[in-house]
Tab-separated table of C-alpha atoms in Angstrom:
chain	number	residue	atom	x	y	z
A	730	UNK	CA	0.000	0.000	0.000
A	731	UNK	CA	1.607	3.075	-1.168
A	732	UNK	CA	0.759	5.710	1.063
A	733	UNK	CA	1.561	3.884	4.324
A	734	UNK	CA	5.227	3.203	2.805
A	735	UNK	CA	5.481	6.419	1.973
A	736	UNK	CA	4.687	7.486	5.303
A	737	UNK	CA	7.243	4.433	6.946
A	738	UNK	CA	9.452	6.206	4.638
A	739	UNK	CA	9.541	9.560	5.726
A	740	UNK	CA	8.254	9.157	9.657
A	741	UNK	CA	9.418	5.547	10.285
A	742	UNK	CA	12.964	5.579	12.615
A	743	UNK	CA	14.830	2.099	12.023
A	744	UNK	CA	16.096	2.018	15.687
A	745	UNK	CA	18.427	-0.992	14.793
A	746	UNK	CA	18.328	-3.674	12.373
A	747	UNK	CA	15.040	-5.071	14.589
A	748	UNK	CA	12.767	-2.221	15.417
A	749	UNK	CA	11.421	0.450	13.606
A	750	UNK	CA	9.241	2.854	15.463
A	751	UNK	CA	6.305	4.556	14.033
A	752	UNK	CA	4.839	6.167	16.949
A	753	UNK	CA	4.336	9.381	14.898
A	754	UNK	CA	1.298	7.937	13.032
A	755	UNK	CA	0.543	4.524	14.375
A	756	UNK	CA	1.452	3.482	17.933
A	757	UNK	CA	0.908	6.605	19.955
A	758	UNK	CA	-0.229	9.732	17.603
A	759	UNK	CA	-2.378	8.160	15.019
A	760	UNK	CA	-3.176	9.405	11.779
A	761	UNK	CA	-7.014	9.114	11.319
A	762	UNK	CA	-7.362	9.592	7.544
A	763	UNK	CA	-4.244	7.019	6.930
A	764	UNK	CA	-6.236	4.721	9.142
A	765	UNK	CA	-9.495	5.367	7.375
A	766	UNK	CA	-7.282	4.253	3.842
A	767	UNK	CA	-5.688	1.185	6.075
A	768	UNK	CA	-9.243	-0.072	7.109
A	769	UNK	CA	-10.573	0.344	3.414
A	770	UNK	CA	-7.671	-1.907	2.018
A	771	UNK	CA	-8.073	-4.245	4.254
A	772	UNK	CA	-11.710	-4.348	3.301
A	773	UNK	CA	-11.111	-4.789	-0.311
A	774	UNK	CA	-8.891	-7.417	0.297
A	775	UNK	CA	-11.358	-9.908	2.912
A	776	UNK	CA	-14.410	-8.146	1.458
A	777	UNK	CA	-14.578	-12.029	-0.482
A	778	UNK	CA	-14.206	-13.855	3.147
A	779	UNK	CA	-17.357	-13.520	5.191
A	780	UNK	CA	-16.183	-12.058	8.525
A	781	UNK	CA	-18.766	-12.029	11.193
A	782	UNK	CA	-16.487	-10.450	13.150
A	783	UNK	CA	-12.645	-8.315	13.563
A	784	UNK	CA	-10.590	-9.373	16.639
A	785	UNK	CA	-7.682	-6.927	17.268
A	786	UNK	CA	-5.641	-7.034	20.359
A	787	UNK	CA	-5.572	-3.476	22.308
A	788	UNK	CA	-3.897	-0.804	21.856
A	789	UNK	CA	-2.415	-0.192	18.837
A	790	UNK	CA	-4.486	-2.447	16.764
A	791	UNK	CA	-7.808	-0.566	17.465
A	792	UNK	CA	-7.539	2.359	14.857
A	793	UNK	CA	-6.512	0.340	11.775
A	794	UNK	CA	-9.054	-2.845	12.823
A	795	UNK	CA	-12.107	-0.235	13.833
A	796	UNK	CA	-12.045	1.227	10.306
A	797	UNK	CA	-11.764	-2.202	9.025
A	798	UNK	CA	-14.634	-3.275	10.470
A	799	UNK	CA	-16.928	-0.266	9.702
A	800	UNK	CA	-16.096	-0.943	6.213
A	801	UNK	CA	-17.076	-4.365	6.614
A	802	UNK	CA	-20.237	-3.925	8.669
A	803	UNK	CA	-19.373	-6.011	11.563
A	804	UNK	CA	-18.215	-5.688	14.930
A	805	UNK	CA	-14.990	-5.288	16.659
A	806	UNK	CA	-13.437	-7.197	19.643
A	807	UNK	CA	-10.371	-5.799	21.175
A	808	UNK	CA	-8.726	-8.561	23.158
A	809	UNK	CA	-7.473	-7.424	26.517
A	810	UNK	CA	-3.847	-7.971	27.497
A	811	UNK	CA	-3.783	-8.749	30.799
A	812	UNK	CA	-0.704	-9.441	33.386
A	813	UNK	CA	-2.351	-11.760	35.798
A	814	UNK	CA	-4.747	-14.254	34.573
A	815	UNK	CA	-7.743	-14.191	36.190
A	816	UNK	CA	-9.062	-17.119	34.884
A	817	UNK	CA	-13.020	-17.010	34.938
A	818	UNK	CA	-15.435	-19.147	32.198
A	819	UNK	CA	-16.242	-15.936	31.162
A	820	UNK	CA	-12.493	-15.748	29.497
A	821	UNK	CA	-10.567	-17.213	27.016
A	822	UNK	CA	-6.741	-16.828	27.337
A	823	UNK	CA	-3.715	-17.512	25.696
A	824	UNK	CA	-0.073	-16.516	26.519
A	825	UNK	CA	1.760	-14.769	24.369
A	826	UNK	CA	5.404	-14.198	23.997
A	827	UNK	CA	6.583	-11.231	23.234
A	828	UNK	CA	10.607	-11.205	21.741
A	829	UNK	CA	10.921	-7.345	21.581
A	830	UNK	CA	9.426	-7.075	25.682
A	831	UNK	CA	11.232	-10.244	26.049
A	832	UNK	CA	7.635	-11.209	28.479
A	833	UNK	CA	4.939	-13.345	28.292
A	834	UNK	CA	1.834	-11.533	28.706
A	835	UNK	CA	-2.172	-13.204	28.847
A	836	UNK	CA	-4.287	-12.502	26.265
A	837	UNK	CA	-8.024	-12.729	26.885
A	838	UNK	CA	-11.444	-12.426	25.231
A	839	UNK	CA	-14.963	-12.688	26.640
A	840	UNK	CA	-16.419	-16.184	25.973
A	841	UNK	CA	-19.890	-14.246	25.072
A	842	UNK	CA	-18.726	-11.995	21.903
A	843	UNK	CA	-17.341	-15.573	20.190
A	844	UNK	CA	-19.545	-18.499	19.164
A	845	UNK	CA	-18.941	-21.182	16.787
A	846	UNK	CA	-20.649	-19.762	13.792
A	847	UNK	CA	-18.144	-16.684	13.456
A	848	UNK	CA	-16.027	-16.018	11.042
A	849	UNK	CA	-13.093	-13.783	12.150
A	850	UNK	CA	-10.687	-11.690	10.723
A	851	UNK	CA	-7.633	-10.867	12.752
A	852	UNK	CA	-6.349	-7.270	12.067
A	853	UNK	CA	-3.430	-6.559	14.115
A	854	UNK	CA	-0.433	-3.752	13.843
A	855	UNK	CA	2.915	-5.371	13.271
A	856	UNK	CA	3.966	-8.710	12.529
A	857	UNK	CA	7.134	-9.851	13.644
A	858	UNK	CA	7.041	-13.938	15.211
A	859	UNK	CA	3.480	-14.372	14.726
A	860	UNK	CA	2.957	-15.183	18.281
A	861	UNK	CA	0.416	-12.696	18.988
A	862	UNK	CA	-1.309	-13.385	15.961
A	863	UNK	CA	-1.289	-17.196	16.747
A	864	UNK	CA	-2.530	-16.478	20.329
A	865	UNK	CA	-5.617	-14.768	18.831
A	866	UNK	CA	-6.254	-17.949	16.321
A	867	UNK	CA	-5.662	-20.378	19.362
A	868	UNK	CA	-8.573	-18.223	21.121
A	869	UNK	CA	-11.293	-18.228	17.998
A	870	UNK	CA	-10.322	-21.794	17.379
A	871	UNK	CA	-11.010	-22.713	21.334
A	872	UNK	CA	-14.689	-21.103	20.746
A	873	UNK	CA	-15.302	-23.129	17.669
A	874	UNK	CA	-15.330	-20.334	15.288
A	875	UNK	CA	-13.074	-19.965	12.416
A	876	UNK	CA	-10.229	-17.490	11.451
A	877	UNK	CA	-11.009	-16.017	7.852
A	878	UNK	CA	-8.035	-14.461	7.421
A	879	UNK	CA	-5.175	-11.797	9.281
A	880	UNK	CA	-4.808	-8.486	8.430
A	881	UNK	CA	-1.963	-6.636	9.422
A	882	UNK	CA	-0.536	-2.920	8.833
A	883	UNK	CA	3.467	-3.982	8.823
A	884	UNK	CA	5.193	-7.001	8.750
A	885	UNK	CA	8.635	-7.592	9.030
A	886	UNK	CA	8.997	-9.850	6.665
A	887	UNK	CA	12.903	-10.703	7.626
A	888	UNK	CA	11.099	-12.574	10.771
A	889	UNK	CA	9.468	-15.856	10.613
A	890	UNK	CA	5.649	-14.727	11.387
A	891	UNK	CA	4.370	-14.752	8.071
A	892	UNK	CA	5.654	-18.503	7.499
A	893	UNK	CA	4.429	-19.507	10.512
A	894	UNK	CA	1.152	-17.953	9.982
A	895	UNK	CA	0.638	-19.128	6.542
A	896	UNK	CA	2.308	-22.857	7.639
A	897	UNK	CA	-0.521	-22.909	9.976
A	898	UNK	CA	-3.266	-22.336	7.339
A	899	UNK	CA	-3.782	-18.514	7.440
A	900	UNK	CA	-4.436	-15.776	4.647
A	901	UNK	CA	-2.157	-13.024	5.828
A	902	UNK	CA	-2.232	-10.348	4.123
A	903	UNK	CA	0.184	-7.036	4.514
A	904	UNK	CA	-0.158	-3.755	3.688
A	905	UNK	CA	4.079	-3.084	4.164
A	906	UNK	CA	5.765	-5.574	3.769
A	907	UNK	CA	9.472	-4.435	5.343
A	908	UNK	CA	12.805	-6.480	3.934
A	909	UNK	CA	15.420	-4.814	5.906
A	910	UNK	CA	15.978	-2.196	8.735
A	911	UNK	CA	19.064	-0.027	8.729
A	912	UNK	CA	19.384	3.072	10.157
A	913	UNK	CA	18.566	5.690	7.663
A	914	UNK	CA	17.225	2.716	5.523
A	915	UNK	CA	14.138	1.200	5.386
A	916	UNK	CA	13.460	-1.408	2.281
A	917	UNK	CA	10.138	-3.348	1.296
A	918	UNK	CA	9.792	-6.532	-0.334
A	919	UNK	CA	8.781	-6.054	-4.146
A	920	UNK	CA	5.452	-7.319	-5.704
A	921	UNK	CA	6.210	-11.339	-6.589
A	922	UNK	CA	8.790	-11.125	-4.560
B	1283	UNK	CA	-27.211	11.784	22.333
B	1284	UNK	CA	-30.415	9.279	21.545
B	1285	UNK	CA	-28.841	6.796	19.885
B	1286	UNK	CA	-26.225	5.870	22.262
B	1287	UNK	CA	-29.204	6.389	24.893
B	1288	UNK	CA	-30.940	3.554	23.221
B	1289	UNK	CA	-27.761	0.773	22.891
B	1290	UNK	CA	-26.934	1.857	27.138
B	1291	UNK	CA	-30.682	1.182	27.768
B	1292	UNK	CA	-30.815	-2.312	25.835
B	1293	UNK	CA	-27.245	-3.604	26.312
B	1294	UNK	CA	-25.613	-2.020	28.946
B	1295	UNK	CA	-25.515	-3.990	32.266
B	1296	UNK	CA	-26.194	-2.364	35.920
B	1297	UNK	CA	-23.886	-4.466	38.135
B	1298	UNK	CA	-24.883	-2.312	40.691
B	1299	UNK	CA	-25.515	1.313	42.037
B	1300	UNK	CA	-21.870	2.420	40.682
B	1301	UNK	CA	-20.906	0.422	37.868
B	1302	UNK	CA	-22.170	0.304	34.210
B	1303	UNK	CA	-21.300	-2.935	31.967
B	1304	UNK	CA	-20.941	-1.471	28.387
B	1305	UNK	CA	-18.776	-4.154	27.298
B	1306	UNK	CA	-21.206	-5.356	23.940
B	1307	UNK	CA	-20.470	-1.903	22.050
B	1308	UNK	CA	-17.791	0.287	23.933
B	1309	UNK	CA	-14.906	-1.115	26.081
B	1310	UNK	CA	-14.308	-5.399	24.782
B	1311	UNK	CA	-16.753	-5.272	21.816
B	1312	UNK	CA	-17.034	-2.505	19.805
B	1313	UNK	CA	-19.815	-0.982	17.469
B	1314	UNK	CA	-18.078	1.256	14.639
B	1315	UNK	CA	-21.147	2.274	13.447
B	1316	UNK	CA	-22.196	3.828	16.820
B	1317	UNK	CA	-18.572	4.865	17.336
B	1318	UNK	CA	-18.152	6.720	14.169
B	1319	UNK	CA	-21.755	8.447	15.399
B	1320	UNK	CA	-20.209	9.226	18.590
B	1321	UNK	CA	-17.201	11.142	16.793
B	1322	UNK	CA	-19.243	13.056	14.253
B	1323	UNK	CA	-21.159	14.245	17.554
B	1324	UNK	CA	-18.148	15.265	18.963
B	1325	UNK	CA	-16.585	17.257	16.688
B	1326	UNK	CA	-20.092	18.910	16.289
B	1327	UNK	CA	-20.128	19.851	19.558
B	1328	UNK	CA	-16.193	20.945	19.551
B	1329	UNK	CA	-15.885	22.317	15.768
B	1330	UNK	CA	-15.368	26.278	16.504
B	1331	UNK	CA	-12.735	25.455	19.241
B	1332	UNK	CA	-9.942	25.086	17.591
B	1333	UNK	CA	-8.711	21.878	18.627
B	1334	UNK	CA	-5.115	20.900	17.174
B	1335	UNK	CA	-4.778	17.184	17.996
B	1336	UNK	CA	-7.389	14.669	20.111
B	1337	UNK	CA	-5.815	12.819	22.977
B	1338	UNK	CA	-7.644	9.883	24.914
B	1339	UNK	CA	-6.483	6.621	27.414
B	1340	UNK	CA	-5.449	3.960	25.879
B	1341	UNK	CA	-7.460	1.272	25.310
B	1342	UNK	CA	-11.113	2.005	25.483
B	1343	UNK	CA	-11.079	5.576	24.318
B	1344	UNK	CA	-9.509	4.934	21.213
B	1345	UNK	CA	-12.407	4.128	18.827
B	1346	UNK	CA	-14.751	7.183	19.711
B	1347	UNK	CA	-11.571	9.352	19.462
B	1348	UNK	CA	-10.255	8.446	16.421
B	1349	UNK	CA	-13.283	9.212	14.701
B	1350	UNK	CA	-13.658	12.248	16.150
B	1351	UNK	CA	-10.040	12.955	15.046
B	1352	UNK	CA	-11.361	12.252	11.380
B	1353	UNK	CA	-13.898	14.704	11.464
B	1354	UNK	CA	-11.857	17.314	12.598
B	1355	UNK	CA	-8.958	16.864	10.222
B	1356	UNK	CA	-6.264	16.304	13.455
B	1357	UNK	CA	-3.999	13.480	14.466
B	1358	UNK	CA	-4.718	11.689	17.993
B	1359	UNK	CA	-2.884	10.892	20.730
B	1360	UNK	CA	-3.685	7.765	22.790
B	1361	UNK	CA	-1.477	8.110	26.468
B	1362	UNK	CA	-0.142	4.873	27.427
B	1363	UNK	CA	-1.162	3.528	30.560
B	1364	UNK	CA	2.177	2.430	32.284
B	1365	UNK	CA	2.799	0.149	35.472
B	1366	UNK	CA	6.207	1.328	36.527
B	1367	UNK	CA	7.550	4.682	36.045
B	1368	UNK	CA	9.841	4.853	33.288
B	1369	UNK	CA	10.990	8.819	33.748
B	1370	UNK	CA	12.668	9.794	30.809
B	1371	UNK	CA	13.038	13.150	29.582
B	1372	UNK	CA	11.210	11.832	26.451
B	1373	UNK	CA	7.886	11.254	28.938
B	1374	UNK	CA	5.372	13.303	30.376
B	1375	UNK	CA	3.735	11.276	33.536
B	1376	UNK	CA	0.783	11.914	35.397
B	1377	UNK	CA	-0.295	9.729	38.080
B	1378	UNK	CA	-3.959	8.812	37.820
B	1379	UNK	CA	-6.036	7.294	40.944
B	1380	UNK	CA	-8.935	4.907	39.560
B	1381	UNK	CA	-11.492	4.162	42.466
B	1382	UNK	CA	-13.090	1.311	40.401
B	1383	UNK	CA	-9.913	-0.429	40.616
B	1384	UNK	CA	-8.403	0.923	43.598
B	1385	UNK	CA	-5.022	1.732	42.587
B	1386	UNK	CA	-2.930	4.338	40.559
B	1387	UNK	CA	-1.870	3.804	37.340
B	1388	UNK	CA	0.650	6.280	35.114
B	1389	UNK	CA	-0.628	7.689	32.353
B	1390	UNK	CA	2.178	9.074	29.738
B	1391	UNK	CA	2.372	10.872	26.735
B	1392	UNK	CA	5.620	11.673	24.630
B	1393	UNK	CA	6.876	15.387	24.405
B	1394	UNK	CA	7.363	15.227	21.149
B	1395	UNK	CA	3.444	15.047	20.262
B	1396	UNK	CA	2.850	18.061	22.538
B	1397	UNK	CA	4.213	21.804	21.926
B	1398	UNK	CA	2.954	24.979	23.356
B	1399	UNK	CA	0.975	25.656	20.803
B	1400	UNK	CA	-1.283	22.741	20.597
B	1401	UNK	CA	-4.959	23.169	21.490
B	1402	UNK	CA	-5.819	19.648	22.714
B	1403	UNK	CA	-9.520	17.834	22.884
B	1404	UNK	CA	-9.555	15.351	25.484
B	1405	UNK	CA	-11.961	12.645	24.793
B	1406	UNK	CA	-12.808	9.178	26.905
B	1407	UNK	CA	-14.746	6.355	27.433
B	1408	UNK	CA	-15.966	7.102	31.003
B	1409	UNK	CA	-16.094	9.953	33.232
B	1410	UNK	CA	-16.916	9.366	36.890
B	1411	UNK	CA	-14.534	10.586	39.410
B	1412	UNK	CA	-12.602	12.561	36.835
B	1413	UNK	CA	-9.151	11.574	37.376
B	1414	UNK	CA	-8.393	10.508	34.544
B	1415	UNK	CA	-9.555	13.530	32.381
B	1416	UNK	CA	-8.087	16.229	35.319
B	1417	UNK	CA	-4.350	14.116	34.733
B	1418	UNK	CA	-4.640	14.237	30.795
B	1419	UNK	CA	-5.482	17.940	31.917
B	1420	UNK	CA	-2.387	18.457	34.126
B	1421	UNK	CA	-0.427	16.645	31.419
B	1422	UNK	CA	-1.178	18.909	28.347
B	1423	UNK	CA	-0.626	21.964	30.496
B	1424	UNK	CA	2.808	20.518	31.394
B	1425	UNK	CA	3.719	21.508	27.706
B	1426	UNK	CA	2.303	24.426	27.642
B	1427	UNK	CA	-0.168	23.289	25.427
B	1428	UNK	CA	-4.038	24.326	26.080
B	1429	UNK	CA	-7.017	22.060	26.794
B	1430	UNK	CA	-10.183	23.393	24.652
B	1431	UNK	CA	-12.624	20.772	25.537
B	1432	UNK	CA	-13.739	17.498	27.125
B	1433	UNK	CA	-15.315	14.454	25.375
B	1434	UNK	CA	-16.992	12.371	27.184
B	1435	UNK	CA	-18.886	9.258	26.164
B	1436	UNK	CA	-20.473	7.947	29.275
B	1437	UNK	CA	-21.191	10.308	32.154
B	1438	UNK	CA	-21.972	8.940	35.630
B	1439	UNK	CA	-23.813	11.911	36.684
B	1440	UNK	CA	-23.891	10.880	40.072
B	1441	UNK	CA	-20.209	11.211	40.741
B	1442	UNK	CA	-18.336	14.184	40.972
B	1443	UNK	CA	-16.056	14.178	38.000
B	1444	UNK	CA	-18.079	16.695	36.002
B	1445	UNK	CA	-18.403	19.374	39.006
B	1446	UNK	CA	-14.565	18.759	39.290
B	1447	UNK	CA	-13.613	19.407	35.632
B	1448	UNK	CA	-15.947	22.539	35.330
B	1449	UNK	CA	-15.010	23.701	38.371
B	1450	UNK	CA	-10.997	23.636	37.116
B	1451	UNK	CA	-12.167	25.356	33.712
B	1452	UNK	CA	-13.019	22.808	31.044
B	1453	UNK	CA	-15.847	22.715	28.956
B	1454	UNK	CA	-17.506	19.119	29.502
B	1455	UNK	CA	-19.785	17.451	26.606
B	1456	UNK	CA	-20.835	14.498	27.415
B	1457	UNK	CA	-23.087	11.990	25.246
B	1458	UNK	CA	-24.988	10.038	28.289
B	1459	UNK	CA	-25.388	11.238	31.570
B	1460	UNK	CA	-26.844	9.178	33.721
B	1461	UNK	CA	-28.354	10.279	36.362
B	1462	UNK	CA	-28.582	6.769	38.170
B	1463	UNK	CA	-27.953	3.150	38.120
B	1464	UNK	CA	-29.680	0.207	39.772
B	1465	UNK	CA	-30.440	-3.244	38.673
B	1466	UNK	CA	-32.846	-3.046	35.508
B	1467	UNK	CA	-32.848	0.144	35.962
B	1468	UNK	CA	-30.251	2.841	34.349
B	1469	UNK	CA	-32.187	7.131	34.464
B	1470	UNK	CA	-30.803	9.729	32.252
B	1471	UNK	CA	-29.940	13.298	32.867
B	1472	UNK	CA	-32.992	15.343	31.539
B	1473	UNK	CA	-32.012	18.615	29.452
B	1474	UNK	CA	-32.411	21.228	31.544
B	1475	UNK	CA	-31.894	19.211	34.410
């Protein structure tokens, strides 16, 4: 998606060869109108898949997967993370790993909003191992519902999410697709590719 | 606001004389359609002043805000809600006491989103004691920066957060105000009243 490289490209900072930090548009100030275009696209491209639902994980993942959903028509679940688990039969949790926090934190969704005859599209923010991605499948597959496909704003495609997402039977699609971090360089994989 | 009148009256939950489950459409599960509603209401209401950027609380003020955000043609800022104190010169930290969960919780924003010249919306979920709002409040004034209004989804009437912020300056627009809660049984603010 053109316009959000452009704007990795000239507000994206490549803090090392691992992170690059877009809190100028997309983790912490948010550009509404690029998240209005980021919810579209990903509407065009599950438009075919018959969500019932989009499940996001909070925070960053609300602005791009609430515009998503609008397009679509359907609701939005933000799942909670949470640092105890406070297991109830209300919840459904999964740990997640996180390599850049280098922590495992508890993900966790209300049993109500999920029943087996959803169909749900993931949205989330970046992609980097997949775990957080493949905690939010574990949950919709728990329920009995199905994932229809995972949406996500950038993926670092130098990590192994994607394969492990799309091992484990996933349409992912990406709207940036990064190849390589440098500092003062920031490269995207090409189309076919 | 009617409409969001009309989704607190048939989904929200009463757990009891203080607290008001809105967890179908607002704070787990979200409506978009109702949330992009709630923005276009807000920046109705706020329009002639002046606002610069929208800042909210992570997690559960981020849908209405970013909308309103859209309609007024301004980025938004979402604070982080932090456990430990990470003081760096890059942070501004407010300490904000929550009496529904009985603890404090820091609430930062970066200094780089913030000048002196911003003229900042605040905008969240709930308002009830007003802690939250009055430490986004302390926060933008540690820039410099000026507040020019406060969004507020879901007033608890019956507490004393609006008498607080009016009382320290703001202007306070809030879309429900209820009046009171009991089992089956959730009153409105008349106009006028």
């Amino acid at each position: 998606m053109k316009r959000l490289e452009d704007k990795i490209l000239s507000e994206g900072i490549a803090l090392n060869e691992q992170v690059l930090k877009v809190d100028s548009f997309l983790n912490h100030q948010v550009d509404p109108k690029l998240m209005q275009d980021i919810g579209q696209e990903f509407a065009r491209r599950f438009r075919d898949n018959g969500a019932t639902k989009v499940l996001t994980i909070e925070s960053s993942g609300i602005a791009p997967a609430i515009f998503a959903a609008l397009e679509l028509d359907v609701p939005l679940i933000f799942a909670k993370k949470q640092k105890s688990i406070t297991l109830t039969d209300e919840l459904i949790v999964e740990p997640v790993y996180s390599f850049t926090k280098q922590m495992t934190s508890h993900v966790a969704v209300s049993r109500k909003f999920l029943n087996s005859e959803d169909r749900i599209l993931i949205i989330d923010d970046f992609l980097a191992n997949g775990e957080a991605a493949l905690g939010l499948g574990k949950i919709v597959e728990k329920t009995g519902a199905s994932v229809v496909g995972i949406g996500i704003v950038i993926e670092k495609s130098f990590q192994p999410g994607r394969d492990k997402l799309i091992e484990a039977g996933y349409q992912v699609e990406s709207l940036a697709r990064i190849k390589a971090l440098a500092k003062d360089n920031i490269s995207f994989v090409e189309k076919g590719e």
